[in-house]
Coordinates of C-alpha atoms in Angstrom, one line a residue:
M343 CA 0.0 0.0 0.0
M344 CA 1.3 3.5 -0.9
T345 CA 2.3 5.7 2.0
L346 CA 0.0 8.7 2.4
S347 CA 1.5 12.1 1.8
N348 CA 0.4 15.6 2.8
R349 CA -2.3 16.0 0.2
A350 CA -6.1 16.0 0.5
A351 CA -9.6 17.2 -0.7
F352 CA -13.3 16.1 -0.6
F353 CA -14.6 13.9 -3.4
F354 CA -18.1 13.0 -4.4
G355 CA -18.8 10.8 -7.5
A356 CA -17.0 8.6 -9.9
L357 CA -13.8 8.6 -11.9
F358 CA -13.8 8.5 -15.6
L359 CA -11.2 6.5 -17.6
V360 CA -9.8 7.6 -20.9
H361 CA -7.8 4.9 -22.7
G362 CA -4.5 5.3 -24.4
L363 CA -1.2 3.7 -25.2
F364 CA 0.5 4.9 -22.1
A365 CA -0.4 5.0 -18.4
Q366 CA -4.1 5.5 -18.1
T367 CA -5.5 8.9 -17.0
Y368 CA -8.6 9.4 -14.9
W369 CA -10.7 12.6 -14.8
G370 CA -12.8 13.7 -11.9
M371 CA -14.1 16.7 -9.9
T372 CA -14.1 17.8 -6.3
S373 CA -17.1 19.8 -4.8
S374 CA -14.7 22.1 -2.9
G375 CA -11.2 23.2 -2.9
G376 CA -9.3 25.5 -5.3
A377 CA -8.6 29.2 -4.9
S378 CA -12.3 30.0 -4.4
D379 CA -12.9 26.9 -2.3
I380 CA -15.9 25.8 -4.6
G381 CA -14.5 22.9 -6.5
T382 CA -12.0 21.8 -9.2
L383 CA -11.6 19.5 -12.2
F384 CA -8.6 17.2 -12.0
T385 CA -6.8 14.2 -13.6
I386 CA -4.8 11.4 -12.0
T387 CA -2.7 8.7 -13.7
E388 CA -2.0 5.1 -12.6
T389 CA 1.3 6.3 -11.2
S390 CA -0.4 8.7 -8.9
T391 CA 0.3 12.0 -10.8
F392 CA -2.4 14.4 -9.8
T393 CA -3.1 17.5 -11.9
K394 CA -5.6 20.2 -11.1
R395 CA -7.0 21.2 -14.5
F396 CA -9.6 23.8 -13.7
E397 CA -10.7 25.8 -10.7
F398 CA -14.4 26.7 -10.5
T399 CA -15.3 30.2 -9.5
Q400 CA -18.6 31.9 -8.7
V401 CA -18.7 33.0 -12.3
S402 CA -17.9 29.6 -14.0
G403 CA -19.8 27.5 -11.5
A404 CA -19.1 26.4 -8.0
T405 CA -19.3 23.2 -5.8
S406 CA -19.3 20.4 -8.3
K407 CA -20.6 17.0 -7.0
C408 CA -21.1 15.3 -10.4
D409 CA -19.6 12.5 -12.2
L410 CA -18.0 13.6 -15.4
I411 CA -19.1 12.1 -18.7
K412 CA -17.2 11.9 -22.0
A413 CA -19.6 12.6 -24.9
T414 CA -19.2 11.2 -28.4
N415 CA -17.5 14.5 -29.5
G416 CA -14.6 13.8 -27.2
K417 CA -15.3 16.5 -24.7
Y418 CA -16.2 16.0 -21.0
Y419 CA -19.4 17.4 -19.6
G420 CA -20.6 18.0 -16.0
V421 CA -22.5 20.2 -13.7
T422 CA -21.9 22.5 -10.7
E423 CA -24.4 22.7 -7.9
L424 CA -24.0 26.3 -7.3
G425 CA -22.6 29.4 -9.2
G426 CA -23.3 30.5 -12.6
A427 CA -25.3 33.6 -13.6
G428 CA -28.0 33.1 -10.9
G429 CA -26.0 31.0 -8.4
F430 CA -28.1 27.9 -8.9
G431 CA -25.6 25.8 -10.8
T432 CA -24.2 25.4 -14.3
V433 CA -23.6 22.9 -17.2
F434 CA -20.1 22.9 -18.5
S435 CA -17.8 21.2 -20.9
Y436 CA -14.0 20.6 -21.0
D437 CA -12.1 19.9 -24.2
P438 CA -9.0 17.9 -23.4
A439 CA -7.5 18.7 -26.8
T440 CA -7.4 22.4 -26.2
S441 CA -7.7 22.5 -22.4
T442 CA -10.7 24.7 -22.8
Y443 CA -13.4 24.9 -20.1
T444 CA -16.8 26.3 -21.2
T445 CA -19.8 27.2 -19.1
L446 CA -22.6 26.2 -21.3
A447 CA -25.6 27.2 -19.3
S448 CA -26.8 28.5 -15.9
F449 CA -29.8 27.1 -14.0
N450 CA -32.5 29.3 -12.3
S451 CA -35.5 28.6 -10.2
T452 CA -37.7 27.9 -13.2
N453 CA -35.7 25.3 -15.2
G454 CA -34.2 23.7 -12.1
E455 CA -31.7 24.2 -9.3
Q456 CA -28.8 22.3 -7.8
P457 CA -27.8 19.7 -10.4
T458 CA -25.8 17.0 -8.6
R459 CA -25.0 13.8 -10.4
G460 CA -24.0 14.9 -13.8
L461 CA -25.1 14.0 -17.4
V462 CA -25.8 10.9 -19.5
Q463 CA -25.8 10.8 -23.3
S464 CA -28.7 9.1 -25.0
T465 CA -28.2 6.7 -27.9
V466 CA -31.6 7.5 -29.2
S467 CA -31.5 11.3 -29.5
G468 CA -27.8 12.0 -28.9
R469 CA -28.6 14.6 -26.3
L470 CA -27.3 14.9 -22.7
Y471 CA -29.7 14.3 -19.9
G472 CA -29.6 15.3 -16.3
T473 CA -31.6 16.1 -13.2
C474 CA -32.0 19.0 -10.8
S475 CA -32.7 18.3 -7.2
A476 CA -34.7 21.5 -6.7
G477 CA -36.4 24.2 -8.6
G478 CA -38.9 23.8 -11.5
A479 CA -42.6 24.5 -11.5
N480 CA -43.1 22.9 -8.1
G481 CA -39.8 23.3 -6.4
F482 CA -39.3 19.6 -6.4
G483 CA -36.7 19.2 -9.2
T484 CA -36.6 18.7 -12.9
I485 CA -35.4 16.5 -15.7
F486 CA -33.7 18.4 -18.6
D487 CA -31.9 17.7 -21.8
F488 CA -29.0 19.5 -23.6
N489 CA -28.6 19.5 -27.4
I490 CA -24.9 19.8 -28.2
T491 CA -25.6 20.5 -31.8
T492 CA -28.1 23.3 -31.5
G493 CA -27.0 24.7 -28.2
L494 CA -30.5 24.4 -26.7
I495 CA -31.5 23.3 -23.2
S496 CA -35.0 22.0 -22.6
K497 CA -36.9 21.1 -19.5
R498 CA -38.5 17.7 -19.9
H499 CA -40.3 17.2 -16.7
D500 CA -41.3 19.0 -13.5
F501 CA -41.6 16.7 -10.5
V502 CA -44.9 16.9 -8.8
N503 CA -45.9 15.4 -5.5
A504 CA -49.5 16.4 -4.9
G505 CA -52.9 15.0 -5.5
A506 CA -52.9 12.2 -8.1
N507 CA -49.4 13.1 -9.3
L508 CA -47.3 11.6 -6.6
N509 CA -44.4 10.9 -8.9
G510 CA -41.6 11.8 -6.5
R511 CA -39.4 14.8 -5.8
A512 CA -35.8 15.7 -5.1
P513 CA -34.0 13.4 -7.5
R514 CA -30.4 13.0 -6.4
G515 CA -29.0 10.3 -8.6
G516 CA -28.3 10.5 -12.3
L517 CA -30.1 8.8 -15.2
V518 CA -29.2 5.6 -16.8
E519 CA -30.1 4.2 -20.3
A520 CA -31.6 0.7 -20.1
S521 CA -31.5 -2.0 -22.8
N522 CA -34.9 -0.7 -24.2
G523 CA -33.4 2.7 -24.9
R524 CA -35.4 4.4 -22.2
L525 CA -33.9 6.4 -19.3
Y526 CA -34.4 5.4 -15.7
G527 CA -33.8 7.2 -12.4
T528 CA -34.8 7.6 -8.8
T529 CA -36.2 10.3 -6.5
Q530 CA -35.0 10.5 -3.0
I531 CA -38.4 11.3 -1.5
G532 CA -42.0 11.7 -2.6
G533 CA -44.2 9.1 -4.2
A534 CA -47.2 7.4 -2.6
T535 CA -45.2 6.5 0.5
N536 CA -42.9 9.6 0.5
Q537 CA -39.9 7.2 0.5
G538 CA -38.9 7.8 -3.1
T539 CA -39.7 6.4 -6.5
I540 CA -38.2 4.8 -9.6
F541 CA -39.2 6.5 -12.9
E542 CA -38.9 6.1 -16.6
L543 CA -38.3 8.6 -19.3
L544 CA -39.2 7.6 -22.9
V545 CA -37.1 9.5 -25.3
N546 CA -37.9 9.9 -29.0
A547 CA -35.3 10.6 -31.7
G548 CA -36.9 14.1 -32.2
G549 CA -36.4 15.0 -28.6
T550 CA -39.9 14.6 -27.2
T551 CA -40.2 12.6 -24.0
T552 CA -42.8 10.8 -21.8
F553 CA -42.4 10.5 -18.1
T554 CA -43.8 7.5 -16.1
K555 CA -43.5 6.7 -12.5
K556 CA -42.8 3.0 -12.2
I557 CA -42.2 2.0 -8.6
D558 CA -43.2 3.6 -5.2
L559 CA -40.5 2.6 -2.7
T560 CA -41.3 1.6 0.9
L561 CA -39.5 1.4 4.2
A562 CA -39.8 -2.4 4.2
G563 CA -38.3 -2.8 0.8
G564 CA -35.8 0.1 0.8
A565 CA -36.3 3.8 1.0
R566 CA -34.7 7.2 0.2
P567 CA -32.3 6.3 -2.6
Y568 CA -29.6 8.9 -3.2
A569 CA -27.8 7.2 -6.0
G570 CA -29.0 6.4 -9.5
L571 CA -29.4 3.0 -11.1
F572 CA -26.7 0.8 -12.7
R573 CA -27.2 -1.4 -15.7
A574 CA -25.4 -4.7 -15.3
S575 CA -24.3 -7.0 -18.1
S576 CA -27.5 -8.9 -17.7
N577 CA -29.5 -5.7 -18.6
L578 CA -31.1 -5.8 -15.2
L579 CA -30.8 -2.4 -13.3
Y580 CA -29.4 -2.4 -9.8
G581 CA -29.5 0.2 -7.1
T582 CA -29.2 1.1 -3.4
T583 CA -31.2 2.9 -0.9
T584 CA -29.9 4.8 2.2
Q585 CA -32.7 3.8 4.5
G586 CA -35.3 1.0 4.9
G587 CA -35.0 -2.7 4.8
S588 CA -35.3 -5.0 7.8
N589 CA -32.5 -3.1 9.7
S590 CA -33.3 0.4 8.5
D591 CA -29.7 0.6 7.1
G592 CA -30.6 0.5 3.4
V593 CA -30.8 -2.2 0.8
I594 CA -29.4 -3.4 -2.5
F595 CA -32.1 -4.0 -5.1
S596 CA -32.7 -5.0 -8.7
Y597 CA -35.3 -3.6 -11.2
N598 CA -36.4 -5.4 -14.3
V599 CA -37.5 -2.9 -17.0
G600 CA -39.3 -5.5 -18.9
T601 CA -41.5 -6.9 -16.2
N602 CA -41.4 -3.8 -13.9
A603 CA -40.3 -6.1 -11.0
Y604 CA -38.6 -4.6 -8.1
T605 CA -36.6 -7.1 -5.9
D606 CA -35.0 -6.3 -2.5
L607 CA -31.8 -8.4 -2.7
V608 CA -29.9 -7.5 0.4
D609 CA -31.0 -5.8 3.6
L610 CA -27.9 -4.0 4.8
V611 CA -26.8 -4.0 8.4
N612 CA -24.5 -1.5 10.1
A613 CA -21.9 -4.1 11.2
T614 CA -21.0 -4.7 7.5
G615 CA -21.9 -1.4 5.9
S616 CA -24.9 0.9 5.8
A617 CA -26.3 4.0 4.0
P618 CA -24.8 3.6 0.5
Y619 CA -24.8 6.9 -1.5
S620 CA -23.2 5.8 -4.7
E621 CA -24.1 3.9 -7.8
L622 CA -22.8 0.3 -8.2
A623 CA -20.1 -0.9 -10.6
Q624 CA -19.5 -4.3 -12.2
N625 CA -16.2 -6.2 -12.6
G626 CA -16.6 -7.0 -16.2
A627 CA -19.4 -8.9 -18.0
G628 CA -21.0 -11.3 -15.6
G629 CA -18.7 -10.2 -12.8
L630 CA -19.4 -9.2 -9.2
L631 CA -21.0 -5.9 -8.4
Y632 CA -19.0 -3.5 -6.3
G633 CA -20.1 -0.5 -4.3
T634 CA -19.4 1.7 -1.2
T635 CA -21.3 2.6 1.9
S636 CA -21.0 5.9 3.8
A637 CA -21.3 4.3 7.2
G638 CA -21.0 1.1 9.0
G639 CA -18.4 -1.6 9.0
A640 CA -15.7 -2.2 11.6
T641 CA -15.0 1.5 12.2
D642 CA -18.5 2.7 11.3
Q643 CA -16.8 4.9 8.5
G644 CA -18.0 3.0 5.5
V645 CA -16.9 -0.1 3.5
I646 CA -16.2 -1.2 0.0
F647 CA -18.5 -4.3 -0.7
S648 CA -19.1 -6.9 -3.3
Y649 CA -22.3 -8.6 -4.4
N650 CA -22.3 -11.9 -6.2
I651 CA -25.5 -11.9 -8.4
A652 CA -25.3 -15.6 -9.0
T653 CA -25.1 -16.7 -5.4
D654 CA -26.9 -13.7 -3.9
T655 CA -24.0 -13.0 -1.5
Y656 CA -23.0 -9.7 0.0
T657 CA -19.4 -9.3 1.4
A658 CA -17.7 -6.3 3.0
V659 CA -14.2 -6.5 1.5
V660 CA -12.6 -3.3 2.9
D661 CA -13.3 -1.4 6.1
L662 CA -12.5 2.2 5.7
N663 CA -11.0 4.5 8.3
P664 CA -9.8 8.1 8.7
A665 CA -6.1 7.2 7.9
I666 CA -6.9 5.8 4.4
G667 CA -10.1 7.7 3.7
Y668 CA -13.7 7.2 4.8
R669 CA -17.3 8.0 4.0
P670 CA -17.2 7.6 0.2
L671 CA -20.2 9.2 -1.6
G672 CA -19.3 8.6 -5.2
R673 CA -19.2 5.5 -7.3
L674 CA -16.3 3.2 -8.1
R675 CA -15.0 3.4 -11.7
R676 CA -13.5 0.3 -13.3
A677 CA -10.5 1.3 -15.4
S678 CA -9.0 -0.4 -18.4
N679 CA -6.3 -2.0 -16.2
G680 CA -9.0 -3.9 -14.3
L681 CA -8.6 -1.8 -11.1
F682 CA -11.5 0.3 -9.6
Y683 CA -10.8 3.9 -8.7
G684 CA -12.8 6.0 -6.3
L685 CA -12.8 9.0 -3.9
T686 CA -13.6 9.4 -0.3
N687 CA -15.2 12.5 1.0
F688 CA -13.2 12.5 4.3
G689 CA -10.1 11.1 5.7
G690 CA -6.4 11.5 4.7
L691 CA -4.6 14.8 5.6
T692 CA -6.9 17.3 7.2
S693 CA -9.7 14.8 6.6
A694 CA -10.3 16.4 3.1
G695 CA -10.6 13.1 1.1
V696 CA -8.5 10.5 -0.6
L697 CA -8.3 9.3 -4.2
F698 CA -7.8 5.5 -4.1
S699 CA -7.6 2.4 -6.2
F700 CA -9.1 -1.0 -5.4
N701 CA -8.0 -4.3 -6.9
P702 CA -10.8 -6.9 -6.9
V703 CA -8.0 -9.6 -7.1
G704 CA -7.2 -9.9 -3.4
N705 CA -9.4 -7.0 -2.4
V706 CA -6.4 -4.6 -2.2
Y707 CA -7.1 -1.0 -1.3
T708 CA -4.4 1.6 -2.1
P709 CA -4.6 5.3 -1.2
L710 CA -3.1 7.3 -4.2
F711 CA -3.5 10.9 -3.4
N712 CA -4.6 13.2 -0.6
M713 CA -6.4 16.2 -2.1
Y714 CA -5.1 18.6 0.4
E715 CA -1.9 18.6 -1.7
G716 CA -3.9 19.8 -4.7
N717 CA -5.7 22.5 -2.7
L718 CA -8.9 20.7 -3.3
R719 CA -11.5 19.0 -1.2
D720 CA -15.1 17.8 -1.0
A721 CA -15.2 15.6 -4.1
W722 CA -18.7 14.1 -4.2
A723 CA -18.4 12.6 -7.6
G724 CA -16.0 10.1 -9.3
L725 CA -13.4 10.3 -11.9
I726 CA -13.5 9.6 -15.7
E727 CA -10.5 8.1 -17.5
D728 CA -9.1 9.9 -20.5
P729 CA -7.5 8.2 -23.6
N730 CA -4.2 9.7 -22.7
G731 CA -4.1 7.8 -19.4
T732 CA -5.1 10.5 -17.0
F733 CA -8.2 11.0 -14.9
L734 CA -10.5 14.0 -15.0
G735 CA -12.7 15.1 -12.1
V736 CA -14.3 17.9 -10.2
C737 CA -14.3 18.9 -6.5
N738 CA -17.0 20.8 -4.6
D739 CA -14.8 23.1 -2.6
D740 CA -11.5 24.9 -2.5
G741 CA -9.5 25.5 -5.7
S742 CA -8.2 28.8 -6.9
G743 CA -11.7 30.2 -6.9
G744 CA -12.9 28.7 -3.6
S745 CA -15.9 27.1 -5.1
G746 CA -14.5 23.9 -6.5
A747 CA -12.5 23.1 -9.6
L748 CA -12.2 20.9 -12.6
F749 CA -8.9 19.0 -12.4
R750 CA -6.7 16.3 -13.9
Y751 CA -4.8 13.6 -12.1
V752 CA -1.8 11.8 -13.7
P753 CA -1.3 8.3 -12.1
A754 CA 2.2 8.0 -13.8
T755 CA 3.6 11.0 -11.9
N756 CA 1.1 11.2 -9.1
T757 CA 0.4 14.9 -9.9
M758 CA -2.8 16.9 -9.9
T759 CA -3.4 20.0 -12.0
E760 CA -6.3 22.4 -11.8
L761 CA -7.9 22.9 -15.2
T762 CA -10.5 25.6 -14.3
A763 CA -12.0 27.1 -11.1
F764 CA -15.7 27.2 -10.5
G765 CA -17.5 30.2 -9.3
S766 CA -20.8 32.1 -9.2
S767 CA -20.9 33.3 -12.8
N768 CA -19.8 30.1 -14.6
G769 CA -21.6 27.8 -12.2
S770 CA -20.7 26.2 -8.9
Q771 CA -21.2 23.0 -7.0
P772 CA -21.2 20.5 -9.9
K773 CA -22.7 17.2 -8.6
G774 CA -22.9 14.9 -11.6
R775 CA -20.6 13.2 -14.0
L776 CA -19.3 14.9 -17.1
V777 CA -20.5 13.5 -20.5
R778 CA -18.1 13.3 -23.4
H779 CA -19.5 14.0 -26.8
T780 CA -18.3 12.7 -30.2
T781 CA -16.7 16.0 -30.9
G782 CA -14.4 15.5 -27.9
L783 CA -16.0 18.1 -25.7
F784 CA -17.2 17.3 -22.2
Y785 CA -20.6 18.6 -21.1
G786 CA -21.9 19.0 -17.6
L787 CA -24.1 20.9 -15.1
T788 CA -23.6 23.0 -12.1
N789 CA -26.1 22.9 -9.2
S790 CA -25.8 26.7 -8.6
G791 CA -24.4 29.8 -10.0
G792 CA -25.1 31.5 -13.3
S793 CA -27.1 34.6 -13.9
N794 CA -30.0 33.3 -11.8
N795 CA -27.8 31.5 -9.2
V796 CA -29.7 28.2 -9.9
G797 CA -27.3 26.3 -12.1
T798 CA -25.8 26.3 -15.5
C799 CA -24.9 24.1 -18.4
F800 CA -21.3 24.1 -19.6
S801 CA -18.8 22.6 -21.9
F802 CA -15.1 21.9 -21.4
D803 CA -12.5 21.3 -24.2
P804 CA -9.8 19.0 -22.9
V805 CA -7.4 20.1 -25.7
S806 CA -7.6 23.8 -25.3
S807 CA -8.8 23.8 -21.7
A808 CA -11.6 26.2 -22.7
H809 CA -14.5 26.3 -20.3
V810 CA -17.7 27.7 -21.8
R811 CA -21.0 28.4 -20.0
L812 CA -23.7 27.5 -22.5
S813 CA -26.8 28.5 -20.7
N814 CA -28.3 29.7 -17.4
M815 CA -30.9 27.7 -15.6
G816 CA -33.9 29.3 -13.8
G817 CA -37.5 30.2 -14.0
T818 CA -39.7 27.8 -16.0
L819 CA -36.6 26.0 -17.2
G820 CA -35.9 24.4 -13.8
D821 CA -33.5 25.1 -10.9
F822 CA -30.7 23.2 -9.3
P823 CA -29.9 20.5 -11.9
V824 CA -28.7 17.2 -10.4
G825 CA -27.2 14.0 -11.7
T826 CA -25.6 13.2 -15.0
L827 CA -26.9 14.2 -18.4
V828 CA -28.1 11.4 -20.7
L829 CA -27.5 11.7 -24.4
K830 CA -30.1 10.4 -26.8
G831 CA -29.7 11.2 -30.4
T832 CA -28.7 14.9 -30.6
K833 CA -30.1 15.9 -27.3
Y834 CA -29.1 15.6 -23.7
Y835 CA -31.7 15.0 -21.0
G836 CA -31.5 15.8 -17.3
L837 CA -33.3 16.5 -14.1
C838 CA -33.8 19.8 -12.2
S839 CA -34.8 19.2 -8.6
A840 CA -36.8 22.5 -8.4
G841 CA -38.1 25.3 -10.5
G842 CA -40.3 25.1 -13.6
A843 CA -43.6 26.9 -13.8
N844 CA -44.8 25.4 -10.6
G845 CA -41.5 25.3 -8.7
G846 CA -41.4 21.5 -8.3
G847 CA -38.6 20.5 -10.7
I848 CA -38.5 19.5 -14.3
V849 CA -37.3 17.0 -16.9
L850 CA -35.5 19.1 -19.5
V851 CA -33.8 18.7 -22.8
R852 CA -30.5 20.4 -23.0
S853 CA -28.9 22.3 -25.9
I854 CA -26.2 24.9 -25.5
E855 CA -27.9 28.2 -26.1
Q856 CA -31.4 28.2 -24.7
Y857 CA -34.1 26.4 -22.9
V858 CA -37.3 24.9 -24.1
R859 CA -40.1 24.6 -21.4
Q860 CA -41.8 21.3 -21.0
A861 CA -44.5 19.7 -18.8
E862 CA -45.2 21.6 -15.5
G863 CA -47.2 20.9 -12.5
P864 CA -48.9 22.9 -9.6
R865 CA -46.6 24.9 -7.4
R866 CA -45.4 23.5 -4.1
G867 CA -41.9 24.2 -2.9
I868 CA -39.2 22.8 -0.8
G869 CA -36.7 25.5 -1.6
H870 CA -32.9 25.3 -1.7
R871 CA -31.9 27.7 1.0
T872 CA -32.2 25.4 4.0
A873 CA -30.1 22.8 2.2
H874 CA -27.4 25.5 1.5
R875 CA -27.4 26.5 5.2
S876 CA -26.9 22.9 6.1
L877 CA -23.8 22.3 4.0
P878 CA -21.3 23.0 6.7
C879 CA -22.9 20.3 8.9
R880 CA -23.1 17.6 6.2
Q881 CA -21.0 15.1 8.2
R882 CA -23.1 15.5 11.4
Y883 CA -26.3 15.3 9.4
A884 CA -25.1 12.2 7.5
V885 CA -25.1 10.4 10.8
R886 CA -28.4 11.7 11.9
Y887 CA -30.0 10.9 8.5
H888 CA -28.8 7.4 8.6
R889 CA -29.4 6.6 12.3
S890 CA -32.6 8.4 13.2
G891 CA -34.5 8.3 10.0
R892 CA -35.7 11.8 10.8
G893 CA -37.8 13.8 8.5
E894 CA -37.0 15.2 5.0
R895 CA -35.3 18.2 6.4
S896 CA -32.4 16.3 7.9
G897 CA -32.1 14.1 4.8
H898 CA -32.1 17.1 2.5
A899 CA -29.4 18.8 4.6
L900 CA -27.2 15.8 4.3
L901 CA -27.7 15.3 0.6
L902 CA -26.2 18.7 -0.1

């Protein structure tokens, strides 16, 4: 195991691998750190070279908690939770060829606020899709898409949780494309039991969408999912919940899109891991599923676990602790070398988080980099691997702008470079993954910032390092976008957790230059200000949320 050095930062999300002939590079983001302390974008190589690529500012976007995604254009895309024109988050891209970071859009209270988990590119429409955890017509969040070709952003759904429309609210996880070409996601609360839902978004090649609630979650079968769903090689979708089950410690479940069957597979227990906040990953076709929990285990600081689908066996394989990193909130990312890479939100030097590798052969956990050395912290998302052998990512805090940054980590040299700093104008608090388009640009969302301070959409050119804000969220377009954009055809779809005509969040279609309003519901509001005030207490609230199962307010504070 590598000896820890005096580096640290907070991570949230997944790493993204880019393949190449040399040592692999992974890209990721932190939700804090950098000069403005609001997040960074970074890369890390297999030899532990960490490079901060970009520092978020209040202008470019702040506090990124997303997983980056590499779109078919070769660029990386992501979101910031705060910052941008209105301070409610942004969508951004990063071009690795030009090292250009671009704020593509800012969110506002209408089109969504606080995007968290990044973007997903749809194979049907080619667009990027994502979610906002607040804002929209009812204040409950939105789904949106982003059209890279036309530069347009469109709200596709306002979440409603009143009367006959109890379809969920506050989506925290990203979207995933299933084998049927449809997108699926989860809401953290709302639905018939107010324990969250699983929903479906039918996407047409022309960009139109149809939203359908599929499952109402329950305390008995698993409740309050924070993460999105994962598509396994069997084409079944797998997910986790932070609460519920026989021990109230969360569950691992499967969902069959063909039969609409939900199955509670594992009732978690604190002794071997509880309260998972990240998506699952698979060790190759037919392999074991791997994931992390934010609590429980031998030290009650979280674990890395495996799940054998064939034998229905759950095993805690690594017990985390403050020395090596603990309380991971982002997903594991399987790289081309067969290792998994991930981030912890705490632990390491100054307890600011650790970037690590995990070898499923022998269950070997190796700390690679302490984010404190990169002036970064609070990384809620994971990394993405670049073809040149480095990692790209974002952090939610610190960085040169103080609101997080986009960065690069080079494993070969164990160096990190800030690529761009997030801030209020260009978006802040990215919480989802970047999406890479075929053009080579990355696209993403910020959960705050922009002209309306409710989020933005942005692009980043990894070649020129150009960061471009494409649009500002807000108003009827949805506020606080969350999750990862999904690309279908030429459009990107996403979720806003609030905003829209009724303030309850939306589903929206994203293109770079403007928004197109979609379905809206009656106004109800949960607002984003309480969540913002709760941010400094997230560790304390994380324990309360998991242990006591208190009301939505505590859970909402933790989730931010």
